[in-house]
C-alpha positions in Angstrom: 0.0 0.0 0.0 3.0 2.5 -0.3 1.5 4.5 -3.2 -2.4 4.5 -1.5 -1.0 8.0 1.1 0.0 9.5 -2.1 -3.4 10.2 -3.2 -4.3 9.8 0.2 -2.1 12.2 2.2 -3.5 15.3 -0.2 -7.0 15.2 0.8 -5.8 14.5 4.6 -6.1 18.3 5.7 -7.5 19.6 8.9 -9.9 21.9 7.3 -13.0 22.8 8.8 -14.9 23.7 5.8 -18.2 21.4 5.2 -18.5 20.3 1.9 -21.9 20.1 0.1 -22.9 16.8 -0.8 -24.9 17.8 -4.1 -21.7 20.0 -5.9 -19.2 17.4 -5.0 -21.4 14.0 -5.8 -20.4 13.9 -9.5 -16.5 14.2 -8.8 -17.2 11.1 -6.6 -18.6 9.4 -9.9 -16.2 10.2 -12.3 -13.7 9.5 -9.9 -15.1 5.6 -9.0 -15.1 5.0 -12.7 -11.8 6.6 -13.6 -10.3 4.2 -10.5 -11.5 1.4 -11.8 -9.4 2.5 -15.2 -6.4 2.7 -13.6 -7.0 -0.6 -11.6 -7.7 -2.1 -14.7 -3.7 -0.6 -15.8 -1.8 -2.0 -12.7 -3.4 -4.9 -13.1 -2.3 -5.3 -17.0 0.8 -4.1 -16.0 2.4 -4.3 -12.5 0.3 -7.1 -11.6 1.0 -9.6 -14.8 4.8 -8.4 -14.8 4.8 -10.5 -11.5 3.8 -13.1 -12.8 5.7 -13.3 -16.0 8.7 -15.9 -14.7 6.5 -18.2 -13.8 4.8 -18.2 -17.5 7.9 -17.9 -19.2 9.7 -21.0 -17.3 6.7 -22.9 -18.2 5.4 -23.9 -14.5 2.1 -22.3 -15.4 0.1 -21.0 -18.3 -1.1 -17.4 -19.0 -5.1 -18.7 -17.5 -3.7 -20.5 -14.7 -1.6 -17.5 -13.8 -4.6 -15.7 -13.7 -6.4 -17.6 -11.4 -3.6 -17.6 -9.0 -3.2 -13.9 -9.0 -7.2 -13.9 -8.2 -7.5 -15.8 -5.6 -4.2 -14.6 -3.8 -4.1 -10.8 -4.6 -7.8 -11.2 -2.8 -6.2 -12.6 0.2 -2.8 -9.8 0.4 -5.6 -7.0 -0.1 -8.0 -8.3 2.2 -5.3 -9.6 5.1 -2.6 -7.0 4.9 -2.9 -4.4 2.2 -6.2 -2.4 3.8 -3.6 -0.3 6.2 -2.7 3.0 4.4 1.4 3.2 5.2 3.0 6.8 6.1 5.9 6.6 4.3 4.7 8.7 1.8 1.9 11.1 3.5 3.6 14.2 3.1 6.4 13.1 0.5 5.0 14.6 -2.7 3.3 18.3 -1.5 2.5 19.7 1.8 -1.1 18.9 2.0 -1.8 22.8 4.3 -1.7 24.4 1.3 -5.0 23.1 0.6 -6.4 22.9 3.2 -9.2 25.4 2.9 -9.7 24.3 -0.8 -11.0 20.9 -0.4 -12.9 21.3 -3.6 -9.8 21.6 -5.5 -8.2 18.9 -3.9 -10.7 16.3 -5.3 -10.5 17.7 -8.7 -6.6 17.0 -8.4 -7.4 13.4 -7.8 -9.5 13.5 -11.1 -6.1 14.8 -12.7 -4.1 11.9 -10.1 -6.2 9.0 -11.8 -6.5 10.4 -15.0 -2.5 10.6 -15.3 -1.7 7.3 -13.9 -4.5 5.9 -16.0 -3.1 7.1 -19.1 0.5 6.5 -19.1 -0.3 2.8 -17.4 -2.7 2.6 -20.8 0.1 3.5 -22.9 3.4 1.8 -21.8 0.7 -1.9 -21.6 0.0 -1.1 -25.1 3.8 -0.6 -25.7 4.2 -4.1 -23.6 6.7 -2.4 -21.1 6.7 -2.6 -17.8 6.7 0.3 -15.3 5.9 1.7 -12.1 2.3 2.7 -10.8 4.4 4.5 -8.1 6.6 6.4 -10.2 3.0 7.4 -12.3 0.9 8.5 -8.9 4.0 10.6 -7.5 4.5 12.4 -10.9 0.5 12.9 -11.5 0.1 14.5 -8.0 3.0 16.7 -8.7 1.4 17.6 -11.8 -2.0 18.6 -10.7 -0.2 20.4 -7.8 2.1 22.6 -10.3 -0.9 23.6 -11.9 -2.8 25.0 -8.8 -0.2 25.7 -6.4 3.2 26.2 -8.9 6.2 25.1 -7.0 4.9 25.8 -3.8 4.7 23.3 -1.4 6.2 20.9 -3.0 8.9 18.7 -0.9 11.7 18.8 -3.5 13.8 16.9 -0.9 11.7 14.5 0.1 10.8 13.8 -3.9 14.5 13.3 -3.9 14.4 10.7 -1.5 11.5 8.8 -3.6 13.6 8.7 -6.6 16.6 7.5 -4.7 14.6 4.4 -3.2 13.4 4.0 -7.0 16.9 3.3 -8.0 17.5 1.1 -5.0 14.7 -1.0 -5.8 15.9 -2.8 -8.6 19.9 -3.0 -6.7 18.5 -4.3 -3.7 16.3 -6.6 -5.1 18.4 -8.1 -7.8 21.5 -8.4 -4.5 18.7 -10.5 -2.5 18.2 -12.7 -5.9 21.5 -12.9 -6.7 22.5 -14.3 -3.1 19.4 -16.6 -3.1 20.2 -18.1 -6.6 23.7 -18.9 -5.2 22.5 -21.0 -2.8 20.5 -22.5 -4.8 23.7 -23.1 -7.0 25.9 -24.4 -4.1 23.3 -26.4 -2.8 22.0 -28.6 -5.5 22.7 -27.2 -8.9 26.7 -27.7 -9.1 26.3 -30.3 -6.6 28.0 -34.0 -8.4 23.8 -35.4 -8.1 22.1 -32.2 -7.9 18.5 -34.0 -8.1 19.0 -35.8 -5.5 20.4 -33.1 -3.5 17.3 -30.7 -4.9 15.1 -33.3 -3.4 17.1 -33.1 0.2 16.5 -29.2 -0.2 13.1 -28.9 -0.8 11.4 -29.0 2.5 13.9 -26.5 3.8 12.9 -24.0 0.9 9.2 -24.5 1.5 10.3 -23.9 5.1 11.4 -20.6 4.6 9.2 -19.5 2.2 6.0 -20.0 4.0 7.6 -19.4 7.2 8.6 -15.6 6.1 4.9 -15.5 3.8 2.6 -16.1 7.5 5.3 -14.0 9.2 4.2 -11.3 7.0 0.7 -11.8 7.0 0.1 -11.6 11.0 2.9 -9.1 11.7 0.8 -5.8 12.3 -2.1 -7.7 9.6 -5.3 -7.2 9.3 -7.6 -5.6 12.1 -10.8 -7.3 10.6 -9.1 -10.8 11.6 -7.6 -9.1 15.1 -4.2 -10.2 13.5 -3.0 -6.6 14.5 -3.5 -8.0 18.2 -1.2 -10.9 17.7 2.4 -9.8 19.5 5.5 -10.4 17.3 6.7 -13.3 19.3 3.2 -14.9 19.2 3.7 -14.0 14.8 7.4 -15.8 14.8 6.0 -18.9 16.6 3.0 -19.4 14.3 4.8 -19.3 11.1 7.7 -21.6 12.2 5.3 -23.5 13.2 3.0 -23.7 10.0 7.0 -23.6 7.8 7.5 -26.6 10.0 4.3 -28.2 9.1 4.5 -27.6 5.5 8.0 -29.0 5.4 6.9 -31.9 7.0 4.1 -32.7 4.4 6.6 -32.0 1.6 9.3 -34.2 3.2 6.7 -36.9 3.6 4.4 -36.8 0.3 5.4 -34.1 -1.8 9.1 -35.6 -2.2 8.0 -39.5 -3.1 5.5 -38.2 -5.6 7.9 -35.6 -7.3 10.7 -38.1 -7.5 8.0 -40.8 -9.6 7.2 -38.4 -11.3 10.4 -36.3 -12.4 12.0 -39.6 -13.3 9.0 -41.1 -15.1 9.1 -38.2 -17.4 11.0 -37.1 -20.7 12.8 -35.0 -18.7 14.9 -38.0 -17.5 15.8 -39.1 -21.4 16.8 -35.0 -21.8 19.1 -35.0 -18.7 20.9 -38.7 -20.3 21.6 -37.1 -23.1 23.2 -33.9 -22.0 24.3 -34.4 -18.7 25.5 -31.6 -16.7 28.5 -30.4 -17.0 30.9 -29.7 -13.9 33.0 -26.4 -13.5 36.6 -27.3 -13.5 39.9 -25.6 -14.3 41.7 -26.6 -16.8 45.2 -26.9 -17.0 45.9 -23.6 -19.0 43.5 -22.3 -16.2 45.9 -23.5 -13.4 48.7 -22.1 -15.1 47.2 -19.0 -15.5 46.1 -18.5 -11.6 49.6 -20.1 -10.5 50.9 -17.1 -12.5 48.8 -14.3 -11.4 49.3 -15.1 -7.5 49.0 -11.3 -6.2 45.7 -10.0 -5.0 44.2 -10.0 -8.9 44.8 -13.3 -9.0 43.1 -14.2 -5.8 39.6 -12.3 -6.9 39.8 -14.0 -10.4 39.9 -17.4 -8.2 37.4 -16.0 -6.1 34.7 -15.1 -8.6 35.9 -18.3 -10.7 35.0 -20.4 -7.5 31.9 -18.3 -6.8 29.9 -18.0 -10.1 28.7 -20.7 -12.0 30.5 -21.7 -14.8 28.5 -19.8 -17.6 28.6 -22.8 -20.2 27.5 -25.7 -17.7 24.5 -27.8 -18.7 22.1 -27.7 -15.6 20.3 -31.3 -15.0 16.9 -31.2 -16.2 15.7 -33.4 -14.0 16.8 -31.1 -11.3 15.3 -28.2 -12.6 12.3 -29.6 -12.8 12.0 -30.4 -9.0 11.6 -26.6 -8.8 8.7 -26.2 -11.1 6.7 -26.8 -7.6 8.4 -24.9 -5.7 8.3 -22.0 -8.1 4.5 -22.0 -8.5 4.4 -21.5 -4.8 6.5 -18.4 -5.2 4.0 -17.6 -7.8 1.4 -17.0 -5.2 3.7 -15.9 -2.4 4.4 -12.8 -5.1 0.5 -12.5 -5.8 0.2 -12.4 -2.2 2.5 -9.2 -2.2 0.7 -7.6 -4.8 -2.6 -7.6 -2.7 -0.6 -6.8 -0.1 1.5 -3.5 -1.7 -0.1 -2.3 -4.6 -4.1 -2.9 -4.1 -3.9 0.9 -2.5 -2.6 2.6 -6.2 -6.2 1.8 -7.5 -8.5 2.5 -4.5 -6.5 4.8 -2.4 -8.3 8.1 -4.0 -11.4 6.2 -4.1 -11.5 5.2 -0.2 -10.7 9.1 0.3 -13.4 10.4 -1.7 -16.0 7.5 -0.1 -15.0 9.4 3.0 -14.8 12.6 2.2 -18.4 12.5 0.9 -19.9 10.6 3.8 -18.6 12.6 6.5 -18.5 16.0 4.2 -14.8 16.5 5.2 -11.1 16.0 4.0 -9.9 15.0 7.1 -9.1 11.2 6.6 -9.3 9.0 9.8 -11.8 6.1 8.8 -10.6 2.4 7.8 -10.3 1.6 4.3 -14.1 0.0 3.7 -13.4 -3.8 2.7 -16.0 -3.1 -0.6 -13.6 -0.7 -1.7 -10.4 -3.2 -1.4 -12.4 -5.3 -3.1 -13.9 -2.8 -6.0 -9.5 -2.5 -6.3 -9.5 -6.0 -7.0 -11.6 -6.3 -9.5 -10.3 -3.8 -11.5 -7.0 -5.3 -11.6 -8.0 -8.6 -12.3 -10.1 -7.2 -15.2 -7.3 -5.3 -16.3 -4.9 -8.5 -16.2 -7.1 -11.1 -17.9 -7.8 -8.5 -20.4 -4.2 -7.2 -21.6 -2.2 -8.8 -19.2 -0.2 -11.1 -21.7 1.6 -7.9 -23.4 3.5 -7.8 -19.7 4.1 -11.1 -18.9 5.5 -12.0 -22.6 7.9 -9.2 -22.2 8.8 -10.0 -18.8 8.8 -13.8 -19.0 10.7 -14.3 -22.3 11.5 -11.2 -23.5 14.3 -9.8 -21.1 16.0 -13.3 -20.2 15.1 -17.0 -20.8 13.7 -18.3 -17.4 13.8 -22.1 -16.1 12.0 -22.9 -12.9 15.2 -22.5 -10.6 15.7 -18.9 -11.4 12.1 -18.3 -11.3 12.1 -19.6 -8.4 15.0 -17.2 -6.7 13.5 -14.3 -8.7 9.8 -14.3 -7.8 10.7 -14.5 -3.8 14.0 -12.3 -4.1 11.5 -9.8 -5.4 8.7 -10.6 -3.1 10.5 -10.5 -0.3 12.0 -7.0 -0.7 8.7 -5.8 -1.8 6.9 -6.9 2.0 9.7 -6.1 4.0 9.6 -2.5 2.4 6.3 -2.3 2.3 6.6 -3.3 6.4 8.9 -0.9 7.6 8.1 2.0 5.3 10.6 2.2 2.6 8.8 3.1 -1.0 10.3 -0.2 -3.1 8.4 -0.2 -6.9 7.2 -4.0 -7.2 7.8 -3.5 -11.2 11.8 -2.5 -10.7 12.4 -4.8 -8.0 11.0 -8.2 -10.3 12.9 -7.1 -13.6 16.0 -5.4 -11.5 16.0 -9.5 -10.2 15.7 -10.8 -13.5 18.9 -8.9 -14.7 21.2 -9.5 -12.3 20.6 -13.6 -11.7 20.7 -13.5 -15.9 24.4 -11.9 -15.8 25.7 -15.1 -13.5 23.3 -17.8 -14.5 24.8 -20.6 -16.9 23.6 -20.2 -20.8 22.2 -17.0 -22.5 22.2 -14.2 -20.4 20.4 -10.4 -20.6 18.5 -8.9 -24.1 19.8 -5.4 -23.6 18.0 -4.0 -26.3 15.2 -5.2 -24.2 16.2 -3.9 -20.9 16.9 -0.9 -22.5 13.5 -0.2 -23.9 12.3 -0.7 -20.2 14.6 1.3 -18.6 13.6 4.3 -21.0 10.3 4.1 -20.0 10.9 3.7 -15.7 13.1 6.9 -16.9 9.9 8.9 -18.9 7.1 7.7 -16.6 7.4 10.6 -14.0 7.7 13.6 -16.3 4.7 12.0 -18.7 2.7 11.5 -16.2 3.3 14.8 -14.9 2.8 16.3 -18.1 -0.8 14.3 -18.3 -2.2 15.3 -15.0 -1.1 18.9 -15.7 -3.0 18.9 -19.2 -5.6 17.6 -17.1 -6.1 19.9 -14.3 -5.6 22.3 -16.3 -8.8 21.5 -18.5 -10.4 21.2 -15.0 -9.5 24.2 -13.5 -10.7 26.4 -16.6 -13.4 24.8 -17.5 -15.5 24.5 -14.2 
């Protein structure tokens, strides 16, 4: 919900003007149907971006990745994502300098929704993912230029934003990186990595739904009196539940994959081309017994570190992580609900309340039938145009199997909720394809399409000032014409 105090925080003023129901009941309207527009945008975009590793490693298809996002972005918006964060309630413009204007204030969410809206419409028809945050900061500093000029803005604090926008991606992609090297020393470069992926697997389903329930009863939802439960009380449920599900996958999951794995083609493939290991060859040692100084002990380092980028990874093996990575799937669809739910219905829970208790100050709970209005729009928007987003993600950038699926789709999910948690503006979009980069540099076989990234990292780059220039045009048709 990081983005959901952007629109937020501007109608959050202390003013004591009443508002008339009757002049402000059509801005209400218009605004309900422009939200569900932009819904319908993060859902094309941000939402099927997440899930576009999953499709492109083939674990699931476009419908079934549909269904999953459903069901779980549901669950994230209805379990964690109704609290409206303050990380960003007075990061954009200082919200005083409307506060006798309430009037204008919702015609500058009009111009916020409108902007967003637009540009998400846009870069999904140009099948490049960006960020619904980057769009809602530079819409409300649009509408803002228009009615107030420069002042109030928090140019400092808008600096921060940007920073953290650039961090996303960095920290994101370091997380990956470090999970997929695990992964590598554990069982991929492992002399029988399948049966050392099979060893493994209860331990990653461990962690994963141990930090998931972690995250869904730390500080969660009021409606289910998770917001009661005391940290210690949140760390011993989900080790407990991680242990359980470990259990079950130690038990049945494991027997069943192993059948399974080694029934299929998958077991002629990996006879075929077995894996290759990563050794040095003699002109290697010759070379590193040569270059003994400090070079020569980071070129041994990195050499022992990273995979050997022309190894053969065992099919068989990557295979065991198709389940693994569908899980992940959910776990990131869970975070969705969870962080971005708020870019769609944030101006309309603020407009619900401004025009039920005919004032701008904001201090009612998010209504659940606006959380859910969110959700709908997004899943309309992702079943609808959805594929444009998840082709570019899921095959365009970098070829993905399950076991860097796998590492991207939590590397990125986890940095999202811990973010999200402790107040630090992370953009879900940069964080997936900054993860997607960086475990494609280090990952055996064909790496990065950098005409690819390029085309997406001109548009992260555009999508402020576009956006800006949008709500602008926008407000400024409002302001003149009403």
């Amino acid at each position: 919900m990081e983005i959901a105090t952007t629109i937020t925080s501007t109608l959050s003023t202390s003013t004591l003007v009443p508002l008339d129901r009757s002049s402000v009941l059509w801005v209400l309207i218009v605004g309900v149907i422009v939200a569900f527009f932009l819904a319908a945008g993060l859902g094309a975009n941000d939402v099927s971006n997440t899930y576009g590793t999953s499709v492109g490693s083939g674990v699931v298809t476009i419908f079934q990745a549909y269904v999953l996002a459903t069901i779980f972005i549901t669950m994230g918006a209805l379990l964690v994502g109704w609290q409206v964060t303050d990380m960003m309630r007075k990061g954009v413009v200082d919200v005083d300098e409307y506060k006798n204007a309430p009037h204008e204030l919702m015609l500058g969410q009009l111009a916020v929704l409108g902007g967003t809206a637009t540009w998400l419409a846009i870069t999904t028809a140009l099948s490049l993912p960006v960020s619904t945050t980057h769009a809602v900061v530079g819409s409300t500093l649009g509408f803002s230029l228009v009615l107030r000029g420069t002042e109030g803005v928090e140019w400092y604090e808008i600096g921060k934003i940007v920073m953290s926008w650039f961090l996303s991606p960095a920290i994101s992609g370091a997380i990956t990186l470090i999970l997929y090297l695990l992964v590598d020393f554990a069982v991929l470069r492992r002399n029988h990595p399948f049966d050392c992926g099979l060893r493994s697997l209860p331990y990653f389903y461990f962690a994963v739904i141990s930090f998931n329930v972690f995250m869904a009863t730390w500080d969660g939802s009021r409606l289910l009196h998770f917001d009661k439960i005391p940290i210690w009380g949140c760390v011993i449920l989900a080790l407990g539940i991680g242990l359980i599900a470990a259990l079950l996958v130690h038990f049945i999951l494991k027997p069943r994959l192993r059948r399974k794995i080694r029934e299929s083609a998958y077991d002629v493939e990996a006879t075929q081309n077995p894996p290759t290991k990563t050794k040095l060859s003699e002109a290697d040692y010759s070379e590193c017994s040569e270059d003994s100084g400090a070079v020569g002990k980071v070129k041994r380092f990195m050499k022992w570190l990273l995979p050997d980028k022309n190894r053969v990874d065992d099919e068989k093996t990557i295979q065991l992580f198709g389940s693994i990575q569908l899980f992940t799937a959910c776990f990131a669809g869970f975070a969705i609900g969870a962080n971005d739910v708020g870019n769609a219905i944030a101006p309309v829970a603020s407009l619900v309340d401004i025009y039920t208790h005919r004032s701008a100050e904001q201090n009612s709970q998010v209504p659940i039938y606006v959380l859910l209005y969110g959700v709908v729009g997004i899943c309309a928007g992702m079943y609808t145009l959805g594929y444009r987003i998840i082709r570019t993600v899921g095959t365009n950038v970098s070829k993905i199997n399950p076991a860097t699926g796998f590492t991207i789709e939590f590397g990125a999910a986890l940095t999202t909720l811990v973010a999200s948690k402790f107040g630090l503006p992370m953009s879900t979009t940069q964080c997936l394809v900054g993860s997607v980069v960086l475990v494609s540099c280090v990952r055996p076989g064909e790496g990065v399409k950098w005409k690819v990234f390029r085309d997406i990292v001109i548009a992260w780059v555009s999508t402020v000032p576009m956006s800006t220039a949008i709500s602008a045009g926008i407000m400024f048709l409002l302001k003149f014409t009403l």
